[in-house]
Amino acid sequence: MNIAGGFAAAQLASDHVRVYGIVLPTKRRADTRGPDRRPVLSMQMVWIDLSDIRFT
């Protein structure tokens, strides 16, 4: 998957919570991938942290 900038990325979602019966990840990371296609954790390009999730 390409993100802005066109780098190959490994998309990682974690720390799931249940909100009104729906399971959602609260952390999402996009790390560049090395030649072996595995994430290079020291080259994190995107990080999103969610908290206080509600549906209205």
Tab-separated table of C-alpha atoms in Angstrom:
chain	number	residue	atom	x	y	z
A	1	MET	CA	0.000	0.000	0.000
A	2	ASN	CA	1.309	3.456	-0.848
A	3	ILE	CA	0.819	6.373	1.495
A	4	ALA	CA	1.662	10.007	0.758
A	5	GLY	CA	5.231	9.966	-0.403
A	6	GLY	CA	4.868	6.629	-2.174
A	7	PHE	CA	6.883	4.463	0.231
A	8	ALA	CA	6.058	0.789	0.717
A	9	ALA	CA	4.410	0.498	4.128
A	10	ALA	CA	3.505	-2.167	6.635
A	11	GLN	CA	0.181	-1.233	8.250
A	12	LEU	CA	-0.029	-2.293	11.908
A	13	ALA	CA	-3.158	-1.931	14.069
A	14	SER	CA	-3.166	-2.818	17.787
A	15	ASP	CA	-4.571	-2.182	21.275
A	16	HIS	CA	-8.156	-3.096	20.414
A	17	VAL	CA	-11.077	-1.933	22.560
A	18	ARG	CA	-14.772	-2.759	22.471
A	19	VAL	CA	-17.046	0.286	22.067
A	20	TYR	CA	-20.789	-0.403	22.047
A	21	GLY	CA	-20.020	-3.962	20.943
A	22	ILE	CA	-17.737	-2.905	18.072
A	23	VAL	CA	-14.061	-3.857	18.322
A	24	LEU	CA	-11.716	-1.091	17.143
A	25	PRO	CA	-7.934	-0.666	17.173
A	26	THR	CA	-6.769	2.365	19.145
A	27	LYS	CA	-3.279	2.425	17.639
A	28	ARG	CA	-2.304	2.393	13.993
A	29	ARG	CA	1.222	2.551	12.676
A	30	ALA	CA	2.697	2.624	9.181
A	31	ASP	CA	6.325	1.610	9.033
A	32	THR	CA	8.462	1.490	5.930
A	33	ARG	CA	9.263	-2.014	4.725
A	34	GLY	CA	12.747	-3.364	4.250
A	35	PRO	CA	13.964	-5.448	1.304
A	36	ASP	CA	12.484	-8.545	2.984
A	37	ARG	CA	9.072	-6.745	3.116
A	38	ARG	CA	9.102	-6.789	6.930
A	39	PRO	CA	8.439	-3.545	8.859
A	40	VAL	CA	11.456	-1.424	9.749
A	41	LEU	CA	10.234	-0.318	13.187
A	42	SER	CA	12.861	2.417	13.468
A	43	MET	CA	11.392	4.083	10.348
A	44	GLN	CA	7.854	4.831	11.502
A	45	MET	CA	6.150	7.189	9.058
A	46	VAL	CA	2.566	7.401	10.352
A	47	TRP	CA	1.173	6.927	13.838
A	48	ILE	CA	-2.377	7.410	15.032
A	49	ASP	CA	-3.526	7.002	18.653
A	50	LEU	CA	-7.210	7.138	19.543
A	51	SER	CA	-8.790	7.536	22.975
A	52	ASP	CA	-12.179	8.365	24.440
A	53	ILE	CA	-13.999	6.720	21.529
A	54	ARG	CA	-17.773	7.222	21.375
A	55	PHE	CA	-20.515	6.887	18.825
A	56	THR	CA	-23.331	9.441	18.816
